[in-house]
Amino acid sequence: MGGRGRSRTQRKHFKQSRDNVWKYSSKSDASSAADADKSGDAEATKKDSWEPLKTHNAAFEDYYKEQGIVTTEEWDTFIEVLRKPLPAAFRINSSSQFCLDIRSQLENDFVKSLQSEFTGDEAEALRPLPWYPENLAWHSNFSRKQLRKTQTLERFHEFLKLAHEIGNITRQEAVSMVPPLFLDVHPDHFVLDMCAAPGSKTFQLLEIIHRANKPGTLPSGMVVANDVDVQRSNLLIHQTKRMCTANLIVTNHEAQDFPGCRLSKFHHNSSDIQSANGLSINQLVFDRVLCDVPCSGDGTLRKAPDIWRKWNVGMGNGLHCLQIKIAMRGISLLKVGGRMVYSTCSMNPVENEAVVAEILRRCGDSVELLDVSDVIPQLVRRPGLKKWKVRDKGLWLSSYKDVPVYRRPGMLSSMFPSGRSIVDSSDNGDDEGVAEAQRDDGNVAVQPTINSTSSHSEVNDDEVSSLPLERCMRIVPHDQNTGAFFIAVFHKHSPFPAEDKNETGNGQLLDKDKNFAESARETASNSDDILEANLCEATSVGDAEIDARSLDNKPNQALGDEEPEDKQGENESEPQKVGMKRKLKNQGKWKGIDPVILLKEESVINSIKAFYGIDDSFPLYGHLVTRNNDTDSVKRIYYISKSVKDVLELNILAGQQLKIASVGLKMFERQTSKDGNSTECRYRISSEGLPLLLPYITKQILLAPLVDFKHLLQYKSIKFGDLVDAELVESASKLVLGCCVVVLKEAHQASSIPIQVDSSTVAIGCWKGRSNINVMVTALDCTDMLERLQKRTGTDNAQTTEPENGGVNGASSPNDTDMKEETTADMVAL
């Protein structure tokens, strides 16, 4: 029943690819086809090869009929919808510069075109989700075959693919969008996504905290996205990288053991250390926690129909303990006054209402289950159950007293509505103790049961919970043609008694946390040196460089997997070794992860600042991090927000408890071409960091009219003589060799520098060569930006005149080859 064993099983499950039975046949059918082919029966081969698996599971149907998830009258409709493929859904990035343009294109172009071409259901196949705010989420019920049916649908399909890769939209199951909406996230909140991969909800949370920001500003809040599985974390990092945010930290931890990074009293009371590091926090607690736990996943049957043949009752029963642990850790990391959303993509009450009830029993009056029935009224949802049964080894169990004695070590009383451990007088008295001990499976002490009676009191055969579980919500597929989901919203009113006793906001202080605190105390005198040498340990997507030697030459041991038992002490049981200054400087605490160093080389920072004329109001010092101690070898420089900086410094002082997989927004990249070495500044501005930095740049700026701007996007390289605007030609000729920023000049805009930047400003990074201007933007970004400009201006790309000697056929500057290599490296296919 241990957490580590569960998580390993879960990771193995995630690595297994799911069969898409809407398209392919089963393995058994494939074998039959092969046998038939050998025997020369071509007709049988054709039939068997494409016959889908049957979407039936007698155990599944018997289980949910008994649980009463839906009424008897609607059961047939419920099952019928479950057997149909799930409609596609996507969400417009609300923080994108082109958010309103994309929504307008959907409403005024695609919807109207489809309504004119189709009738009936097909005409309504593309529509906004009625319950999602501001028409920013959409539902598309076209099949792959239909998408090739007309020119409009083909164009719509290409639009979706490009917009998703750029980051303007996110493809996400409709019901998966619901939990973040109930978190009530504000831009100044610290948010924890405990089980974040594959990252669509994390992206949604980042959108919310960034949406109200003006150009060149960052929110004061941040998001910590955690997932235990390293492979899934890579997908998470890729998803969130499209957001271009400096307010995100990605970590690799078992969610039930997520570190609290609580500083010892020595640090907390030391005014010298506090002032030296400018820390405003002394422990890692959050305003909002999203606890979307691992589950059996039967709510995703329409998306992953292979679950029909895999489903069994043991899937939910086996995850119940882990789900409680994760949820309780989330509550313990929540600030007083904060909110946590617990959710699963399962319909099983053992994974849903039973877990919620146990949280309420353990937390007592400290936590309230909120009634959110009046929030998002357009969303059709059903109240949680107060009565359910547990299925085990072919038996229906209404109460813990019905559990056979030999099964009690494997069954928890918390699975049942009352949550009480009840044994008959004829049973072995030790059994009750075993069951009660199993209740204490989290990191927070068990609290008295609400409205509970003696553990030996009699109850009805069918238990009914006395807790307000009707405040939970269950979304079922046939109500709004979606998948299934379960959501519960908690509010934390006060610390747990265990928190008061230990004087911590993170719940019961673990021995491991105490050891880290002692380690931090021992190294406090060197804290400034540590921060200079190693702010955090991180890798970003596409940059992970795992040293095989650090993994003991074991190719099957992925980054983040647990070490062999004889080496575990290096990571956890001997934190005092981690606190040594030499170890931190060389490789950081976590093996296989390169440390990220706070960039303090003033010559590099000053050269960047002077070359681009970066205004003093933009905080560069203390916010730039790299991965290499050798300044001459630094290739990428990342930018971190004030909130992320505080957390990283806290993590160092607490003994590097956080295992960080990714952090920071890529701001500058070293130009490695011959021209790059001869320029005054060797670092160019990355396309990801340009929107944040643009309002503060006063040098290396060119204002281009629409015709020249579109030429740059189309041809990627243009000679000065081929530019249409004479003023632009003169400005480009006088510009210093190196990276520059080309800004689209509006018709009414003056040519004065610095420019006034607002949400409508369009700019790209370029390289000013000796005779050319070369675009340093990926081909996908150029294509998308051209389409956006075409929609804004009402022009057509075909009307643009190709330069006579420039463009792809013109002479290129010596840095073109390097430019193509850099932009190609930035492109990551989905």
PDB file of C-alpha atoms in Angstrom, residues 378-629:
ATOM      1  CA  GLN A 378     -24.237  26.819 -18.034  1.00  0.00           C
ATOM      2  CA  LEU A 379     -22.146  23.767 -17.080  1.00  0.00           C
ATOM      3  CA  VAL A 380     -24.419  20.771 -16.556  1.00  0.00           C
ATOM      4  CA  ARG A 381     -23.231  18.837 -13.534  1.00  0.00           C
ATOM      5  CA  ARG A 382     -24.699  16.399 -10.996  1.00  0.00           C
ATOM      6  CA  PRO A 383     -24.313  16.443  -7.214  1.00  0.00           C
ATOM      7  CA  GLY A 384     -21.982  13.999  -5.505  1.00  0.00           C
ATOM      8  CA  LEU A 385     -23.227  10.719  -4.060  1.00  0.00           C
ATOM      9  CA  LYS A 386     -23.813  10.166  -0.348  1.00  0.00           C
ATOM     10  CA  LYS A 387     -24.280   6.427  -0.711  1.00  0.00           C
ATOM     11  CA  TRP A 388     -22.227   3.825  -2.588  1.00  0.00           C
ATOM     12  CA  LYS A 389     -20.864   0.296  -2.266  1.00  0.00           C
ATOM     13  CA  VAL A 390     -17.423  -1.263  -2.598  1.00  0.00           C
ATOM     14  CA  ARG A 391     -16.769  -4.234  -4.863  1.00  0.00           C
ATOM     15  CA  ASP A 392     -13.965  -6.621  -3.901  1.00  0.00           C
ATOM     16  CA  LYS A 393     -13.204 -10.134  -5.119  1.00  0.00           C
ATOM     17  CA  GLY A 394     -16.693 -10.564  -6.539  1.00  0.00           C
ATOM     18  CA  LEU A 395     -18.423  -9.361  -3.351  1.00  0.00           C
ATOM     19  CA  TRP A 396     -20.581  -6.279  -2.872  1.00  0.00           C
ATOM     20  CA  LEU A 397     -19.701  -4.622   0.424  1.00  0.00           C
ATOM     21  CA  SER A 398     -21.928  -1.948   1.985  1.00  0.00           C
ATOM     22  CA  SER A 399     -19.891  -1.408   5.141  1.00  0.00           C
ATOM     23  CA  TYR A 400     -16.434  -2.166   6.468  1.00  0.00           C
ATOM     24  CA  LYS A 401     -17.959  -4.699   8.819  1.00  0.00           C
ATOM     25  CA  ASP A 402     -18.873  -6.758   5.731  1.00  0.00           C
ATOM     26  CA  VAL A 403     -15.224  -7.079   4.687  1.00  0.00           C
ATOM     27  CA  PRO A 404     -13.933 -10.631   5.309  1.00  0.00           C
ATOM     28  CA  VAL A 405     -11.229 -10.765   7.952  1.00  0.00           C
ATOM     29  CA  TYR A 406      -8.607 -12.014   5.517  1.00  0.00           C
ATOM     30  CA  ARG A 407      -9.281  -9.031   3.192  1.00  0.00           C
ATOM     31  CA  ARG A 408      -9.102  -6.271   5.837  1.00  0.00           C
ATOM     32  CA  PRO A 409      -5.361  -5.650   5.506  1.00  0.00           C
ATOM     33  CA  GLY A 410      -5.990  -4.745   1.863  1.00  0.00           C
ATOM     34  CA  MET A 411      -9.180  -2.739   2.341  1.00  0.00           C
ATOM     35  CA  LEU A 412      -9.547   0.690   3.938  1.00  0.00           C
ATOM     36  CA  SER A 413     -12.496   1.798   6.019  1.00  0.00           C
ATOM     37  CA  SER A 414     -12.254   5.161   4.228  1.00  0.00           C
ATOM     38  CA  MET A 415     -13.582   3.487   1.070  1.00  0.00           C
ATOM     39  CA  PHE A 416     -17.049   3.312   2.642  1.00  0.00           C
ATOM     40  CA  PRO A 417     -19.568   6.141   3.150  1.00  0.00           C
ATOM     41  CA  SER A 418     -19.240   6.326   6.941  1.00  0.00           C
ATOM     42  CA  GLY A 419     -15.480   5.840   6.983  1.00  0.00           C
ATOM     43  CA  ARG A 420     -15.763   3.906  10.236  1.00  0.00           C
ATOM     44  CA  SER A 421     -13.894   0.726  11.025  1.00  0.00           C
ATOM     45  CA  ILE A 422     -16.520  -1.650  12.447  1.00  0.00           C
ATOM     46  CA  VAL A 423     -15.776  -5.233  13.461  1.00  0.00           C
ATOM     47  CA  ASP A 424     -17.948  -7.913  15.023  1.00  0.00           C
ATOM     48  CA  SER A 425     -17.153  -9.047  18.540  1.00  0.00           C
ATOM     49  CA  SER A 426     -16.286 -12.483  17.185  1.00  0.00           C
ATOM     50  CA  ASP A 427     -13.537 -11.014  14.999  1.00  0.00           C
ATOM     51  CA  ASN A 428      -9.948 -10.718  16.060  1.00  0.00           C
ATOM     52  CA  GLY A 429      -9.598  -7.444  17.946  1.00  0.00           C
ATOM     53  CA  ASP A 430      -6.356  -6.674  16.174  1.00  0.00           C
ATOM     54  CA  ASP A 431      -8.158  -6.316  12.871  1.00  0.00           C
ATOM     55  CA  GLU A 432      -9.721  -3.023  13.914  1.00  0.00           C
ATOM     56  CA  GLY A 433      -6.313  -1.683  14.863  1.00  0.00           C
ATOM     57  CA  VAL A 434      -4.923  -2.688  11.498  1.00  0.00           C
ATOM     58  CA  ALA A 435      -7.740  -0.971   9.654  1.00  0.00           C
ATOM     59  CA  GLU A 436      -7.474   2.172  11.763  1.00  0.00           C
ATOM     60  CA  ALA A 437      -3.717   2.260  11.254  1.00  0.00           C
ATOM     61  CA  GLN A 438      -4.288   2.134   7.519  1.00  0.00           C
ATOM     62  CA  ARG A 439      -6.354   5.279   7.805  1.00  0.00           C
ATOM     63  CA  ASP A 440      -3.190   7.140   8.760  1.00  0.00           C
ATOM     64  CA  ASP A 441      -1.731   6.848   5.285  1.00  0.00           C
ATOM     65  CA  GLY A 442      -1.002  10.509   4.609  1.00  0.00           C
ATOM     66  CA  ASN A 443       1.571  12.908   5.945  1.00  0.00           C
ATOM     67  CA  VAL A 444      -0.909  14.624   8.263  1.00  0.00           C
ATOM     68  CA  ALA A 445      -2.170  13.155  11.493  1.00  0.00           C
ATOM     69  CA  VAL A 446      -5.691  11.649  11.475  1.00  0.00           C
ATOM     70  CA  GLN A 447      -8.281  13.982  12.938  1.00  0.00           C
ATOM     71  CA  PRO A 448     -11.438  12.941  14.794  1.00  0.00           C
ATOM     72  CA  THR A 449     -14.347  11.859  12.605  1.00  0.00           C
ATOM     73  CA  ILE A 450     -17.077  14.444  12.153  1.00  0.00           C
ATOM     74  CA  ASN A 451     -20.395  13.407  13.727  1.00  0.00           C
ATOM     75  CA  SER A 452     -18.970   9.959  14.389  1.00  0.00           C
ATOM     76  CA  THR A 453     -20.162   7.519  17.011  1.00  0.00           C
ATOM     77  CA  SER A 454     -18.370   4.681  18.711  1.00  0.00           C
ATOM     78  CA  SER A 455     -16.457   2.466  16.307  1.00  0.00           C
ATOM     79  CA  HIS A 456     -18.561  -0.497  17.467  1.00  0.00           C
ATOM     80  CA  SER A 457     -21.953   1.165  16.952  1.00  0.00           C
ATOM     81  CA  GLU A 458     -24.460  -0.520  14.665  1.00  0.00           C
ATOM     82  CA  VAL A 459     -25.219   0.981  11.238  1.00  0.00           C
ATOM     83  CA  ASN A 460     -27.581   0.059   8.462  1.00  0.00           C
ATOM     84  CA  ASP A 461     -26.446  -2.414   5.862  1.00  0.00           C
ATOM     85  CA  ASP A 462     -26.404   0.433   3.307  1.00  0.00           C
ATOM     86  CA  GLU A 463     -24.331   3.227   4.780  1.00  0.00           C
ATOM     87  CA  VAL A 464     -25.159   6.854   3.984  1.00  0.00           C
ATOM     88  CA  SER A 465     -22.532   9.534   4.564  1.00  0.00           C
ATOM     89  CA  SER A 466     -23.433  12.361   6.941  1.00  0.00           C
ATOM     90  CA  LEU A 467     -20.980  14.704   5.201  1.00  0.00           C
ATOM     91  CA  PRO A 468     -22.155  17.291   2.613  1.00  0.00           C
ATOM     92  CA  LEU A 469     -20.875  15.295  -0.352  1.00  0.00           C
ATOM     93  CA  GLU A 470     -23.678  16.611  -2.541  1.00  0.00           C
ATOM     94  CA  ARG A 471     -21.491  19.722  -2.887  1.00  0.00           C
ATOM     95  CA  CYS A 472     -19.151  17.723  -5.126  1.00  0.00           C
ATOM     96  CA  MET A 473     -19.921  17.646  -8.828  1.00  0.00           C
ATOM     97  CA  ARG A 474     -19.876  14.827 -11.338  1.00  0.00           C
ATOM     98  CA  ILE A 475     -19.975  15.504 -15.078  1.00  0.00           C
ATOM     99  CA  VAL A 476     -21.395  12.618 -17.106  1.00  0.00           C
ATOM    100  CA  PRO A 477     -20.941  12.207 -20.880  1.00  0.00           C
ATOM    101  CA  HIS A 478     -24.507  12.370 -22.158  1.00  0.00           C
ATOM    102  CA  ASP A 479     -25.413  15.666 -20.466  1.00  0.00           C
ATOM    103  CA  GLN A 480     -23.302  17.850 -22.787  1.00  0.00           C
ATOM    104  CA  ASN A 481     -21.602  15.363 -25.128  1.00  0.00           C
ATOM    105  CA  THR A 482     -18.304  15.293 -23.212  1.00  0.00           C
ATOM    106  CA  GLY A 483     -16.135  12.901 -21.240  1.00  0.00           C
ATOM    107  CA  ALA A 484     -16.753  12.254 -17.535  1.00  0.00           C
ATOM    108  CA  PHE A 485     -15.112  14.133 -14.660  1.00  0.00           C
ATOM    109  CA  PHE A 486     -15.369  14.588 -10.891  1.00  0.00           C
ATOM    110  CA  ILE A 487     -14.578  17.836  -9.062  1.00  0.00           C
ATOM    111  CA  ALA A 488     -14.599  18.943  -5.410  1.00  0.00           C
ATOM    112  CA  VAL A 489     -13.604  22.401  -4.158  1.00  0.00           C
ATOM    113  CA  PHE A 490     -12.071  22.898  -0.672  1.00  0.00           C
ATOM    114  CA  HIS A 491     -11.464  26.052   1.358  1.00  0.00           C
ATOM    115  CA  LYS A 492      -8.923  26.050   4.177  1.00  0.00           C
ATOM    116  CA  HIS A 493     -10.177  28.040   7.181  1.00  0.00           C
ATOM    117  CA  SER A 494      -7.401  27.370   9.702  1.00  0.00           C
ATOM    118  CA  PRO A 495      -4.221  25.329  10.232  1.00  0.00           C
ATOM    119  CA  PHE A 496      -4.505  21.725  11.329  1.00  0.00           C
ATOM    120  CA  PRO A 497      -3.789  21.056  15.007  1.00  0.00           C
ATOM    121  CA  ALA A 498      -0.595  19.347  13.844  1.00  0.00           C
ATOM    122  CA  GLU A 499       0.417  22.535  12.033  1.00  0.00           C
ATOM    123  CA  ASP A 500      -0.092  24.649  15.139  1.00  0.00           C
ATOM    124  CA  LYS A 501       1.953  22.232  17.186  1.00  0.00           C
ATOM    125  CA  ASN A 502       4.859  22.264  14.739  1.00  0.00           C
ATOM    126  CA  GLU A 503       4.511  25.964  13.886  1.00  0.00           C
ATOM    127  CA  THR A 504       4.414  25.304  10.177  1.00  0.00           C
ATOM    128  CA  GLY A 505       1.984  25.991   7.379  1.00  0.00           C
ATOM    129  CA  ASN A 506       2.959  22.812   5.597  1.00  0.00           C
ATOM    130  CA  GLY A 507       1.285  20.282   7.851  1.00  0.00           C
ATOM    131  CA  GLN A 508       3.113  17.827  10.026  1.00  0.00           C
ATOM    132  CA  LEU A 509       6.854  18.450   9.655  1.00  0.00           C
ATOM    133  CA  LEU A 510       8.488  15.327   8.312  1.00  0.00           C
ATOM    134  CA  ASP A 511      11.776  13.975   9.618  1.00  0.00           C
ATOM    135  CA  LYS A 512      13.157  14.517   6.139  1.00  0.00           C
ATOM    136  CA  ASP A 513      12.238  18.214   6.317  1.00  0.00           C
ATOM    137  CA  LYS A 514      13.889  18.457   9.755  1.00  0.00           C
ATOM    138  CA  ASN A 515      17.094  17.016   8.358  1.00  0.00           C
ATOM    139  CA  PHE A 516      17.043  19.512   5.514  1.00  0.00           C
ATOM    140  CA  ALA A 517      16.505  22.337   7.990  1.00  0.00           C
ATOM    141  CA  GLU A 518      19.478  21.210  10.055  1.00  0.00           C
ATOM    142  CA  SER A 519      21.574  20.952   6.909  1.00  0.00           C
ATOM    143  CA  ALA A 520      20.587  24.476   5.915  1.00  0.00           C
ATOM    144  CA  ARG A 521      21.564  25.727   9.384  1.00  0.00           C
ATOM    145  CA  GLU A 522      25.022  24.201   9.043  1.00  0.00           C
ATOM    146  CA  THR A 523      25.585  25.918   5.709  1.00  0.00           C
ATOM    147  CA  ALA A 524      23.903  29.229   6.530  1.00  0.00           C
ATOM    148  CA  SER A 525      27.198  31.083   6.766  1.00  0.00           C
ATOM    149  CA  ASN A 526      27.927  30.151   3.162  1.00  0.00           C
ATOM    150  CA  SER A 527      24.433  30.851   1.811  1.00  0.00           C
ATOM    151  CA  ASP A 528      25.491  33.807  -0.298  1.00  0.00           C
ATOM    152  CA  ASP A 529      28.278  31.790  -1.917  1.00  0.00           C
ATOM    153  CA  ILE A 530      25.872  28.944  -2.607  1.00  0.00           C
ATOM    154  CA  LEU A 531      23.395  31.234  -4.301  1.00  0.00           C
ATOM    155  CA  GLU A 532      26.114  32.651  -6.500  1.00  0.00           C
ATOM    156  CA  ALA A 533      27.400  29.220  -7.435  1.00  0.00           C
ATOM    157  CA  ASN A 534      24.125  27.390  -7.888  1.00  0.00           C
ATOM    158  CA  LEU A 535      20.684  28.973  -7.746  1.00  0.00           C
ATOM    159  CA  CYS A 536      18.823  25.850  -8.767  1.00  0.00           C
ATOM    160  CA  GLU A 537      19.175  22.680 -10.745  1.00  0.00           C
ATOM    161  CA  ALA A 538      17.221  22.690 -13.989  1.00  0.00           C
ATOM    162  CA  THR A 539      16.861  21.527 -17.540  1.00  0.00           C
ATOM    163  CA  SER A 540      14.567  23.037 -20.124  1.00  0.00           C
ATOM    164  CA  VAL A 541      12.877  21.235 -22.983  1.00  0.00           C
ATOM    165  CA  GLY A 542      15.321  20.403 -25.710  1.00  0.00           C
ATOM    166  CA  ASP A 543      18.275  21.233 -23.445  1.00  0.00           C
ATOM    167  CA  ALA A 544      18.345  18.191 -21.165  1.00  0.00           C
ATOM    168  CA  GLU A 545      21.842  16.744 -21.180  1.00  0.00           C
ATOM    169  CA  ILE A 546      21.920  13.654 -18.995  1.00  0.00           C
ATOM    170  CA  ASP A 547      25.383  12.425 -18.194  1.00  0.00           C
ATOM    171  CA  ALA A 548      25.442   8.645 -18.561  1.00  0.00           C
ATOM    172  CA  ARG A 549      28.023   8.398 -15.811  1.00  0.00           C
ATOM    173  CA  SER A 550      25.652  10.061 -13.372  1.00  0.00           C
ATOM    174  CA  LEU A 551      23.166   7.261 -14.034  1.00  0.00           C
ATOM    175  CA  ASP A 552      25.750   4.572 -13.311  1.00  0.00           C
ATOM    176  CA  ASN A 553      25.741   3.538 -16.999  1.00  0.00           C
ATOM    177  CA  LYS A 554      22.231   2.123 -16.710  1.00  0.00           C
ATOM    178  CA  PRO A 555      20.389   3.084 -19.899  1.00  0.00           C
ATOM    179  CA  ASN A 556      16.990   1.980 -18.575  1.00  0.00           C
ATOM    180  CA  GLN A 557      17.173   4.241 -15.559  1.00  0.00           C
ATOM    181  CA  ALA A 558      15.514   7.480 -16.646  1.00  0.00           C
ATOM    182  CA  LEU A 559      16.278  10.860 -15.181  1.00  0.00           C
ATOM    183  CA  GLY A 560      14.346  11.179 -11.955  1.00  0.00           C
ATOM    184  CA  ASP A 561      13.818   7.442 -11.407  1.00  0.00           C
ATOM    185  CA  GLU A 562      14.703   6.236  -7.962  1.00  0.00           C
ATOM    186  CA  GLU A 563      18.262   5.325  -7.205  1.00  0.00           C
ATOM    187  CA  PRO A 564      19.271   1.822  -6.110  1.00  0.00           C
ATOM    188  CA  GLU A 565      18.818   1.292  -2.387  1.00  0.00           C
ATOM    189  CA  ASP A 566      22.531   1.446  -1.634  1.00  0.00           C
ATOM    190  CA  LYS A 567      22.726   4.909  -3.249  1.00  0.00           C
ATOM    191  CA  GLN A 568      19.536   6.452  -1.945  1.00  0.00           C
ATOM    192  CA  GLY A 569      21.443   8.044   0.882  1.00  0.00           C
ATOM    193  CA  GLU A 570      23.101  10.370  -1.568  1.00  0.00           C
ATOM    194  CA  ASN A 571      19.729  11.953  -2.286  1.00  0.00           C
ATOM    195  CA  GLU A 572      17.713  11.876   0.909  1.00  0.00           C
ATOM    196  CA  SER A 573      19.075  10.141   3.965  1.00  0.00           C
ATOM    197  CA  GLU A 574      22.281  12.221   4.162  1.00  0.00           C
ATOM    198  CA  PRO A 575      21.230  15.804   3.411  1.00  0.00           C
ATOM    199  CA  GLN A 576      24.128  17.173   5.434  1.00  0.00           C
ATOM    200  CA  LYS A 577      26.454  16.115   2.589  1.00  0.00           C
ATOM    201  CA  VAL A 578      24.330  18.025   0.117  1.00  0.00           C
ATOM    202  CA  GLY A 579      24.824  21.237   2.059  1.00  0.00           C
ATOM    203  CA  MET A 580      28.576  21.219   1.409  1.00  0.00           C
ATOM    204  CA  LYS A 581      29.602  24.142  -0.743  1.00  0.00           C
ATOM    205  CA  ARG A 582      31.869  22.078  -3.032  1.00  0.00           C
ATOM    206  CA  LYS A 583      29.116  19.610  -3.981  1.00  0.00           C
ATOM    207  CA  LEU A 584      26.632  22.363  -4.789  1.00  0.00           C
ATOM    208  CA  LYS A 585      29.083  24.126  -7.064  1.00  0.00           C
ATOM    209  CA  ASN A 586      30.052  21.023  -9.005  1.00  0.00           C
ATOM    210  CA  GLN A 587      26.745  19.380  -9.827  1.00  0.00           C
ATOM    211  CA  GLY A 588      23.981  20.307  -7.409  1.00  0.00           C
ATOM    212  CA  LYS A 589      22.090  17.860  -5.309  1.00  0.00           C
ATOM    213  CA  TRP A 590      20.202  15.910  -7.953  1.00  0.00           C
ATOM    214  CA  LYS A 591      22.274  13.582 -10.099  1.00  0.00           C
ATOM    215  CA  GLY A 592      22.044  13.945 -13.846  1.00  0.00           C
ATOM    216  CA  ILE A 593      20.683  17.501 -13.723  1.00  0.00           C
ATOM    217  CA  ASP A 594      23.011  20.381 -14.489  1.00  0.00           C
ATOM    218  CA  PRO A 595      22.844  23.279 -12.056  1.00  0.00           C
ATOM    219  CA  VAL A 596      21.567  26.641 -13.207  1.00  0.00           C
ATOM    220  CA  ILE A 597      23.875  29.440 -12.145  1.00  0.00           C
ATOM    221  CA  LEU A 598      22.896  32.965 -11.247  1.00  0.00           C
ATOM    222  CA  LEU A 599      24.609  35.088 -13.901  1.00  0.00           C
ATOM    223  CA  LYS A 600      26.734  37.640 -12.063  1.00  0.00           C
ATOM    224  CA  GLU A 601      29.281  38.411 -14.779  1.00  0.00           C
ATOM    225  CA  GLU A 602      28.882  42.182 -15.015  1.00  0.00           C
ATOM    226  CA  SER A 603      30.841  42.474 -18.258  1.00  0.00           C
ATOM    227  CA  VAL A 604      28.320  40.211 -20.053  1.00  0.00           C
ATOM    228  CA  ILE A 605      25.265  41.898 -18.559  1.00  0.00           C
ATOM    229  CA  ASN A 606      26.633  45.387 -19.181  1.00  0.00           C
ATOM    230  CA  SER A 607      27.447  44.600 -22.811  1.00  0.00           C
ATOM    231  CA  ILE A 608      23.901  43.336 -23.399  1.00  0.00           C
ATOM    232  CA  LYS A 609      22.375  46.294 -21.610  1.00  0.00           C
ATOM    233  CA  ALA A 610      24.477  48.853 -23.497  1.00  0.00           C
ATOM    234  CA  PHE A 611      24.071  47.239 -26.933  1.00  0.00           C
ATOM    235  CA  TYR A 612      20.269  47.186 -26.813  1.00  0.00           C
ATOM    236  CA  GLY A 613      19.928  50.301 -24.673  1.00  0.00           C
ATOM    237  CA  ILE A 614      17.877  48.421 -22.075  1.00  0.00           C
ATOM    238  CA  ASP A 615      16.265  50.847 -19.672  1.00  0.00           C
ATOM    239  CA  ASP A 616      17.337  50.741 -16.023  1.00  0.00           C
ATOM    240  CA  SER A 617      13.717  50.128 -14.984  1.00  0.00           C
ATOM    241  CA  PHE A 618      13.939  46.565 -16.325  1.00  0.00           C
ATOM    242  CA  PRO A 619      15.516  44.334 -13.645  1.00  0.00           C
ATOM    243  CA  LEU A 620      18.304  42.321 -15.272  1.00  0.00           C
ATOM    244  CA  TYR A 621      20.690  41.870 -12.350  1.00  0.00           C
ATOM    245  CA  GLY A 622      19.659  38.974 -10.143  1.00  0.00           C
ATOM    246  CA  HIS A 623      17.108  37.693 -12.668  1.00  0.00           C
ATOM    247  CA  LEU A 624      19.383  36.050 -15.264  1.00  0.00           C
ATOM    248  CA  VAL A 625      20.426  32.409 -14.915  1.00  0.00           C
ATOM    249  CA  THR A 626      22.551  30.090 -17.021  1.00  0.00           C
ATOM    250  CA  ARG A 627      23.676  26.453 -16.970  1.00  0.00           C
ATOM    251  CA  ASN A 628      27.401  26.919 -17.110  1.00  0.00           C
ATOM    252  CA  ASN A 629      29.948  28.420 -14.735  1.00  0.00           C
TER     253      ASN A 629
END
